[in-house]
Structures are given as structure tokens and as C-alpha cells.
PDB file of C-alpha atoms in Angstrom:
ATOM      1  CA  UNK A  14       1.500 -25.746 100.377  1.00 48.00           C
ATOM      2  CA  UNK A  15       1.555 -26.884  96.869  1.00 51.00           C
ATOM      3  CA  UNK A  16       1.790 -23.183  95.891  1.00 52.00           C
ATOM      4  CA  UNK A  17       4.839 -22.164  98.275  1.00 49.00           C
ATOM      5  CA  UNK A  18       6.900 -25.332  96.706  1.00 48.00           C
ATOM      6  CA  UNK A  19       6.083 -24.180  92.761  1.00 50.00           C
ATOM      7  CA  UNK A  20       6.954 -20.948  93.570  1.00 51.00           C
ATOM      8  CA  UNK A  21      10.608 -22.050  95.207  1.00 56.00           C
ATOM      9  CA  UNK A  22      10.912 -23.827  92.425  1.00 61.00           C
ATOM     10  CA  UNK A  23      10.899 -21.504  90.154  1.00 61.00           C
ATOM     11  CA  UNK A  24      12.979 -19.243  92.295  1.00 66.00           C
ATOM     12  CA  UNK A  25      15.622 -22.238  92.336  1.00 64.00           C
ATOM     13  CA  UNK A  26      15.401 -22.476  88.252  1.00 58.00           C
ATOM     14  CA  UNK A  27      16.283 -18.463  88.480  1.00 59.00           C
ATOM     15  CA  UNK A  28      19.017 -18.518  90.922  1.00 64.00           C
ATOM     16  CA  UNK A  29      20.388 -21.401  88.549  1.00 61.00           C
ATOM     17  CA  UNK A  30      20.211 -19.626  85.214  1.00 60.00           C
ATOM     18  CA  UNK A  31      21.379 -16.589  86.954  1.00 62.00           C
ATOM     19  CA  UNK A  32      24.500 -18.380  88.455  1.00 60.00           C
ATOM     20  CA  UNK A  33      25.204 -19.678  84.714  1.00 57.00           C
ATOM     21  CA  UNK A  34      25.123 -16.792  83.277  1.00 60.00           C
ATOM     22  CA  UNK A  35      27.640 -15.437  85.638  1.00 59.00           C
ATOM     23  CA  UNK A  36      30.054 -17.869  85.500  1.00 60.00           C
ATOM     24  CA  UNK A  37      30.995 -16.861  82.566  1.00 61.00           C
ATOM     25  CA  UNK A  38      30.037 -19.974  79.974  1.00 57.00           C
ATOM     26  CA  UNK A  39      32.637 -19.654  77.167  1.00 62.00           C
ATOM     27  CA  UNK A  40      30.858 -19.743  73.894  1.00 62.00           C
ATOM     28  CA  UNK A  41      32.818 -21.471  70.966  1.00 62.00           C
ATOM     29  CA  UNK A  42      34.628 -19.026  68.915  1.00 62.00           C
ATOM     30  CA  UNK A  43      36.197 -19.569  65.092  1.00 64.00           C
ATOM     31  CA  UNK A  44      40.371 -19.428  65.366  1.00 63.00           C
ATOM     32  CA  UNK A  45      40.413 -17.047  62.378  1.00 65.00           C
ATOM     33  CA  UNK A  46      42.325 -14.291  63.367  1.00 65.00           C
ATOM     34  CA  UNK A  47      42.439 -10.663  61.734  1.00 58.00           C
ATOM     35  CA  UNK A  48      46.117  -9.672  60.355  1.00 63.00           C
ATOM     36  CA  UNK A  49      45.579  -6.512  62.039  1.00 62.00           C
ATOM     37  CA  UNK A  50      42.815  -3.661  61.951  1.00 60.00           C
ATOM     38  CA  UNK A  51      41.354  -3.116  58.820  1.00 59.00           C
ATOM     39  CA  UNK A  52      41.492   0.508  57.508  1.00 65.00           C
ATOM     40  CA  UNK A  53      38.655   3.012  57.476  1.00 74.00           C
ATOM     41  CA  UNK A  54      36.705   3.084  54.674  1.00 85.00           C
ATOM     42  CA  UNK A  55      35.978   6.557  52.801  1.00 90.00           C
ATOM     43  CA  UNK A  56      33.510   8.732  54.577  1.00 93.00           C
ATOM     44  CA  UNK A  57      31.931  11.857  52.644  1.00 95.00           C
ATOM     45  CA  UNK A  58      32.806  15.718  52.979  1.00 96.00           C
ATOM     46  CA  UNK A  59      30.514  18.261  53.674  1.00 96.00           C
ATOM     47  CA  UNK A  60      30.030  21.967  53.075  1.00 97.00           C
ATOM     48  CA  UNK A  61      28.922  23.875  55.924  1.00 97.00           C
ATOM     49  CA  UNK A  62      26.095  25.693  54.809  1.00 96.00           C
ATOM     50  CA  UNK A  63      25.823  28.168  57.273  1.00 96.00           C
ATOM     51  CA  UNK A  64      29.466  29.050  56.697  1.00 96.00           C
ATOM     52  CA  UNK A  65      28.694  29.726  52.423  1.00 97.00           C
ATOM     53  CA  UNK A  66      28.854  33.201  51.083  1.00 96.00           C
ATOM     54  CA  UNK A  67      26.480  34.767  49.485  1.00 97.00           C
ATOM     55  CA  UNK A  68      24.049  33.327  51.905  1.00 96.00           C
ATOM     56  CA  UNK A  69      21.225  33.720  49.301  1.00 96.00           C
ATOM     57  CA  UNK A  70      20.975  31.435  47.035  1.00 96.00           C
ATOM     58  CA  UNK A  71      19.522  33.424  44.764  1.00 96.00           C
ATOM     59  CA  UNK A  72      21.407  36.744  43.429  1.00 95.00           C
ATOM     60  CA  UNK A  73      18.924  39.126  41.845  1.00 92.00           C
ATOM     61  CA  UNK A  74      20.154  42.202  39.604  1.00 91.00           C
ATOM     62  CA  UNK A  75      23.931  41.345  39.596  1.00 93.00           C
ATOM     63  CA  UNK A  76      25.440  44.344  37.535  1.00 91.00           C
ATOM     64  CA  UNK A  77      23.176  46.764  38.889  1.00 90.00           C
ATOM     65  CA  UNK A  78      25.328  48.955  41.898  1.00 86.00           C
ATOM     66  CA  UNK A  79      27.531  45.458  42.218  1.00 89.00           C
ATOM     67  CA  UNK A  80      30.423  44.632  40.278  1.00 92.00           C
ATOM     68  CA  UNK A  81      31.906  42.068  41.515  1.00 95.00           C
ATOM     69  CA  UNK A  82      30.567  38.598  43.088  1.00 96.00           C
ATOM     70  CA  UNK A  83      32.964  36.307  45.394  1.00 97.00           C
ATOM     71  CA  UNK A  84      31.442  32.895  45.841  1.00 97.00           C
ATOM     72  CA  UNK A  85      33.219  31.007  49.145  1.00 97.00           C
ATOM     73  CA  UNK A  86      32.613  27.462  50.480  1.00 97.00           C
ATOM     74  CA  UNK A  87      33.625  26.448  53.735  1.00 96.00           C
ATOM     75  CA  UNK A  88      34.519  22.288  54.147  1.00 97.00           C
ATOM     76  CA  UNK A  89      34.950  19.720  56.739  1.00 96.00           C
ATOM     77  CA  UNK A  90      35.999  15.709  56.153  1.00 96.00           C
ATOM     78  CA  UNK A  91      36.380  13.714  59.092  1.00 94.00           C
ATOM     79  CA  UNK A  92      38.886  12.043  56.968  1.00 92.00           C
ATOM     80  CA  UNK A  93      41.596  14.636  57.397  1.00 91.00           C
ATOM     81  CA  UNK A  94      44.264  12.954  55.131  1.00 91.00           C
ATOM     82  CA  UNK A  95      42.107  13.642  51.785  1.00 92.00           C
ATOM     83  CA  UNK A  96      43.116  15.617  49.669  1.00 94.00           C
ATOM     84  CA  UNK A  97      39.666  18.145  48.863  1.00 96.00           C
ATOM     85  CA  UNK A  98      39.441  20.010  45.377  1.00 97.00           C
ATOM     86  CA  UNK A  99      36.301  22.778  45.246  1.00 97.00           C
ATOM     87  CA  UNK A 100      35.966  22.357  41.471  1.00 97.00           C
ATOM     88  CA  UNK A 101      33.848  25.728  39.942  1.00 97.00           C
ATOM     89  CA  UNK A 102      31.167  25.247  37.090  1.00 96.00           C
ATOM     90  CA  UNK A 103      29.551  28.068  35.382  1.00 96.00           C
ATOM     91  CA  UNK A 104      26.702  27.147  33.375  1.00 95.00           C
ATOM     92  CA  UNK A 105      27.060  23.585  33.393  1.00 94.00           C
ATOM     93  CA  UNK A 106      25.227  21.783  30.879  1.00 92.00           C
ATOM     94  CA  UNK A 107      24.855  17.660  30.669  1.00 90.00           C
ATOM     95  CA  UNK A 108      24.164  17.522  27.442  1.00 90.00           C
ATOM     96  CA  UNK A 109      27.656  19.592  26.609  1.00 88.00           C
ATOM     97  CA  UNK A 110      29.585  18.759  29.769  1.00 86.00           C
ATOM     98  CA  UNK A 111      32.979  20.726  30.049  1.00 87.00           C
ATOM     99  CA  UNK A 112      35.334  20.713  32.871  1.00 90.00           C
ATOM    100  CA  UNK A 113      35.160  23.345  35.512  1.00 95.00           C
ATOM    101  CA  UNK A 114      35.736  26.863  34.965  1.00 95.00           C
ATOM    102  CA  UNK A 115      38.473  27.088  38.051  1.00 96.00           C
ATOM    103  CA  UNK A 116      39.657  24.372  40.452  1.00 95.00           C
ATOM    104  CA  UNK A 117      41.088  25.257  43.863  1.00 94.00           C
ATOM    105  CA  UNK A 118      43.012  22.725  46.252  1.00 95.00           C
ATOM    106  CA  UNK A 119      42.225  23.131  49.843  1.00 95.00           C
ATOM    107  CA  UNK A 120      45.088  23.234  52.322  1.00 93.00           C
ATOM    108  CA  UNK A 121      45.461  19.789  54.458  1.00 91.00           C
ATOM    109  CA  UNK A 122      45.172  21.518  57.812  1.00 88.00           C
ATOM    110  CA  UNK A 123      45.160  17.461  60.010  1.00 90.00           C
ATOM    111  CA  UNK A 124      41.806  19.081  61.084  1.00 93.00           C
ATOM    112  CA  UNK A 125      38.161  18.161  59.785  1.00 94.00           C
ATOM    113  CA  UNK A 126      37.582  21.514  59.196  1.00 94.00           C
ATOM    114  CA  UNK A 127      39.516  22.788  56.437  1.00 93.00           C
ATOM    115  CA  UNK A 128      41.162  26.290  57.008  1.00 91.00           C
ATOM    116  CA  UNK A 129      41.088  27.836  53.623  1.00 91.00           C
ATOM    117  CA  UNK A 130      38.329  28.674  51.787  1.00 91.00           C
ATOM    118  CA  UNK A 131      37.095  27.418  48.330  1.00 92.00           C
ATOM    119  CA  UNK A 132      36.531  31.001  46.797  1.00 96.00           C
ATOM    120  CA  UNK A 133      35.541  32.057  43.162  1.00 97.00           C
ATOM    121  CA  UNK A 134      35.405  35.931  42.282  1.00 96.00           C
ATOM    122  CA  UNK A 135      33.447  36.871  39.283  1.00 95.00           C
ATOM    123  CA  UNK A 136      34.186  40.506  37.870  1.00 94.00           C
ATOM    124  CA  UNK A 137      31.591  41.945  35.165  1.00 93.00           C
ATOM    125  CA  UNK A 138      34.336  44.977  35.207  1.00 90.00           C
ATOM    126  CA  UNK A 139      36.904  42.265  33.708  1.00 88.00           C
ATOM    127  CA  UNK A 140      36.662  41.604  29.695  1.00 85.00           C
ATOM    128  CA  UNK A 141      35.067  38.290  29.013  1.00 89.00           C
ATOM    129  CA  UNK A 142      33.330  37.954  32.000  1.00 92.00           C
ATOM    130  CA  UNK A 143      31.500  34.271  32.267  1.00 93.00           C
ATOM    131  CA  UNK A 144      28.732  35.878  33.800  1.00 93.00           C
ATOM    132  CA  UNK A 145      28.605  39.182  31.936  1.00 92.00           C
ATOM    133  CA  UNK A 146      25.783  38.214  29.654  1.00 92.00           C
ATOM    134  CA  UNK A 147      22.712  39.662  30.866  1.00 94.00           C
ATOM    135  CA  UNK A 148      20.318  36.769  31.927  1.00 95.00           C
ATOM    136  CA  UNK A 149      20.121  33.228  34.549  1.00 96.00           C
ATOM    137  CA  UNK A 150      23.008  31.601  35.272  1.00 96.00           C
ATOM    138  CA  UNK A 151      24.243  29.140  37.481  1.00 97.00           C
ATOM    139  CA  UNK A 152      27.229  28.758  39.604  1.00 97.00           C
ATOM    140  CA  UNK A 153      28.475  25.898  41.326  1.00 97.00           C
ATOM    141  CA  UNK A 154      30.969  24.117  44.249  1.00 97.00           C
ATOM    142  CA  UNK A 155      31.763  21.020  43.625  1.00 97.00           C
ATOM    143  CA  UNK A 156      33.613  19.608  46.024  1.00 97.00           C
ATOM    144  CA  UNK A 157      35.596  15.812  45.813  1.00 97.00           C
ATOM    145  CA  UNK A 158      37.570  13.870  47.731  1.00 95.00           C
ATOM    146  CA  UNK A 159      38.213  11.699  44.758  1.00 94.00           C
ATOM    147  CA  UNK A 160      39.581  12.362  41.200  1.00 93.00           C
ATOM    148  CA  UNK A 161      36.773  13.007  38.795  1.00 92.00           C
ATOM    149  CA  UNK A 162      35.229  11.601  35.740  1.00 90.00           C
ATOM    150  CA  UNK A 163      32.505  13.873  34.400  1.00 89.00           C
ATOM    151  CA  UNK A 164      31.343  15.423  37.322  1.00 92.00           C
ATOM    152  CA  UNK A 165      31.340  11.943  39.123  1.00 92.00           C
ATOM    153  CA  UNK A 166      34.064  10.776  41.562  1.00 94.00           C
ATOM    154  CA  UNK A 167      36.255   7.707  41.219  1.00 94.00           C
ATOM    155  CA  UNK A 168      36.079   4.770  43.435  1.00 93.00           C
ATOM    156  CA  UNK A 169      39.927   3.386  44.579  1.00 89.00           C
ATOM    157  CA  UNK A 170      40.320  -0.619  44.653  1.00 89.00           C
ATOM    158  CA  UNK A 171      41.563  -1.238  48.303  1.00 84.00           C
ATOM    159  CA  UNK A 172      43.263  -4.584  49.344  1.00 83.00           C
ATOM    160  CA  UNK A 173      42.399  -6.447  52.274  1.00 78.00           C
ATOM    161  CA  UNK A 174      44.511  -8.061  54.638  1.00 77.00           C
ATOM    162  CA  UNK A 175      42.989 -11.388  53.068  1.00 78.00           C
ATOM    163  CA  UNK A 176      44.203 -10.856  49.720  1.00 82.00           C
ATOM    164  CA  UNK A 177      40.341  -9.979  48.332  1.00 84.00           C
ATOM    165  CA  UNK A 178      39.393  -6.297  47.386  1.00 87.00           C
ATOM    166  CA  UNK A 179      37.066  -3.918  47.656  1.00 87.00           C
ATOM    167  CA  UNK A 180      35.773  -0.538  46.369  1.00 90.00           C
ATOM    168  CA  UNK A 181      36.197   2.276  48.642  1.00 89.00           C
ATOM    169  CA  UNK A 182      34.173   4.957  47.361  1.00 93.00           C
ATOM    170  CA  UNK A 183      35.195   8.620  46.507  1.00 94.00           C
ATOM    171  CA  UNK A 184      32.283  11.473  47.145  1.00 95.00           C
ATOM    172  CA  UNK A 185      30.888  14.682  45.567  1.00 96.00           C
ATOM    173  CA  UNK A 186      28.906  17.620  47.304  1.00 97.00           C
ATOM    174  CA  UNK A 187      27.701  20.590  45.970  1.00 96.00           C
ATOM    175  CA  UNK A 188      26.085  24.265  46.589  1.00 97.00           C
ATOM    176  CA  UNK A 189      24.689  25.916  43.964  1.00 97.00           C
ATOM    177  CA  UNK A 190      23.510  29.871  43.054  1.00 98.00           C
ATOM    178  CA  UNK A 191      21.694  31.052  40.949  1.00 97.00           C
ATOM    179  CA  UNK A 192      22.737  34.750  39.516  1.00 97.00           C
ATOM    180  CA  UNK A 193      20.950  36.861  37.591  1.00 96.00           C
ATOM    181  CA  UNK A 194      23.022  39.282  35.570  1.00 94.00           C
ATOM    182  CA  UNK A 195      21.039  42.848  34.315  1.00 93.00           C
ATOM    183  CA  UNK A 196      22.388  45.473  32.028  1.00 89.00           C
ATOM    184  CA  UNK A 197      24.509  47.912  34.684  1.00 82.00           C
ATOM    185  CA  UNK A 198      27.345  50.305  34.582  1.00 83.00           C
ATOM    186  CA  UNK A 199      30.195  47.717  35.334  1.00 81.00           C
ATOM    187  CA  UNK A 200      31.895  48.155  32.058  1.00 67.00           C
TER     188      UNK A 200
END
């Protein structure tokens, strides 16, 4: 008997709780109220790897039976108001930084996915060819949704509803190649 009446018991302390929670208890909430929805902070692009051309990263014997070289990037942002720059380096040393070799603005489509291509052709036919000395080189995409400084993308001071501010942050990605250039016929 003493069992059956522990057991109701504890059925009764359920049913209670259970009926609380329920009825909706109103928790105590601070009257702050937002001045409307904040914005969305800065979110990286990307390059779609599968989408780059050459596919290899790695171009052996360029000059030998190939002339000419076009390096493409494809990009998505899910931000579709940035404004995306493919910045080309050729050779890019830290120690001796220079600014990129070409710069090319992609078209704002309103779409992640950018329509235009970031595309680079290199020549050894053309005089003065950056990569017409025989040897390793190194091409890159670098692409920014932000101005920047040396290679590294600015951060924009945003200000809050509040008054305060914060940094939103601007972002780099990059694909790389690496060419090797022979003695050919190109010239």
C-alpha cells in the first residue's frame, strides 16, 4: 500500500510540473529594446576550386609546344553587394613586396556566384614577358572583398544602433600555381 501511494505521488508532482510548464510561466525579461535589426557582419569569399583553370597546380615545361597560359578563377560571396577585386601577383616576394601585376573587378551579378571570371593570360610570344625567364615561378589570385594594404585586407569601423562600434572585417583568398618556364620556340 505504502508503495501504490509514493508512486501517485510522484505521478501528482509530474502532472504538476508538467501543467506549469504549460501554462506558459512568463519569465522576467530586460525592457531594452533593439532600434531595429542589426546589419550582417562581413562573411568571407571563396574560390571554387573545382571551377580554376589550369586544374594543375603545377605547370611543367611552359614554353615547350605552349605559348600562351590563361590563369581563371571562378568566385562566390554570399554577400552579394561586395564589391570583389582578383588582384594577380607574379613572383611575389615579402621581403620586396610590390603591388600586383594586374587587377580585375568582378561584375556585381546580385548572385553569390559571380558571373565573370578573374582571368590572367601570360604570352611568352609577347616582349617582356613576366614569365619568359626560363625557371620556377609563381602565380597568384588574390581575391578581396576589402581594399588592401600589403597583401592584407582592411577592416571598416561599423556603427551600431547604440552609438558604440565595431570592426567588421574585410577577407583575402588565394590559389596559387606554380609554372615552370623552359627554353622553347615561343619567340
Amino acid at each position: 500500500m505504502e508503495r501504490t501511494t509514493r508512486r501517485q505521488s510522484w505521478k501528482g508532482l509530474l502532472v504538476a510540473a508538467a501543467a506549469c510548464a504549460a501554462s506558459g510561466c512568463l519569465i522576467p525579461q530586460d525592457d531594452i529594446q533593439l532600434e531595429g535589426v542589426p546589419g550582417f557582419m562581413n562573411r568571407p569569399p571563396r574560390i571554387i576550386e573545382s571551377l580554376v583553370s589550369p586544374q594543375a597546380r603545377i605547370i611543367s615545361n611552359f614554353g615547350a609546344g605552349q605559348c600562351d597560359l590563361t590563369f581563371e578563377v571562378v568566385v562566390e560571396d554570399p554577400d552579394v553587394d561586395d564589391r570583389l577585386v582578383v588582384h594577380w601577383y607574379l613572383d611575389y616576394n615579402p621581403q620586396d613586396p610590390r603591388g600586383p601585376y594586374r587587377q580585375y573587378e568582378l561584375a556585381n551579378t546580385r548572385e553569390p556566384r559571380r558571373a565573370d571570371r578573374g582571368s590572367l593570360l601570360i604570352s611568352l610570344a609577347s616582349a617582356n614577358s613576366p614569365l619568359g625567364t626560363p625557371g620556377t615561378h609563381l602565380v597568384e589570385a588574390l581575391v578581396s572583398d576589402a581594399e588592401l594594404v600589403d597583401r592584407v585586407p582592411r577592416s571598416q569601423t561599423v556603427e551600431l544602433p547604440d552609438g558604440t562600434t565595431m570592426e567588421d572585417p574585410g577577407y583575402a583568398v588565394t590559389y596559387a600555381w606554380v609554372v615552370n618556364t623552359v627554353q622553347g620556340d615561343c619567340r
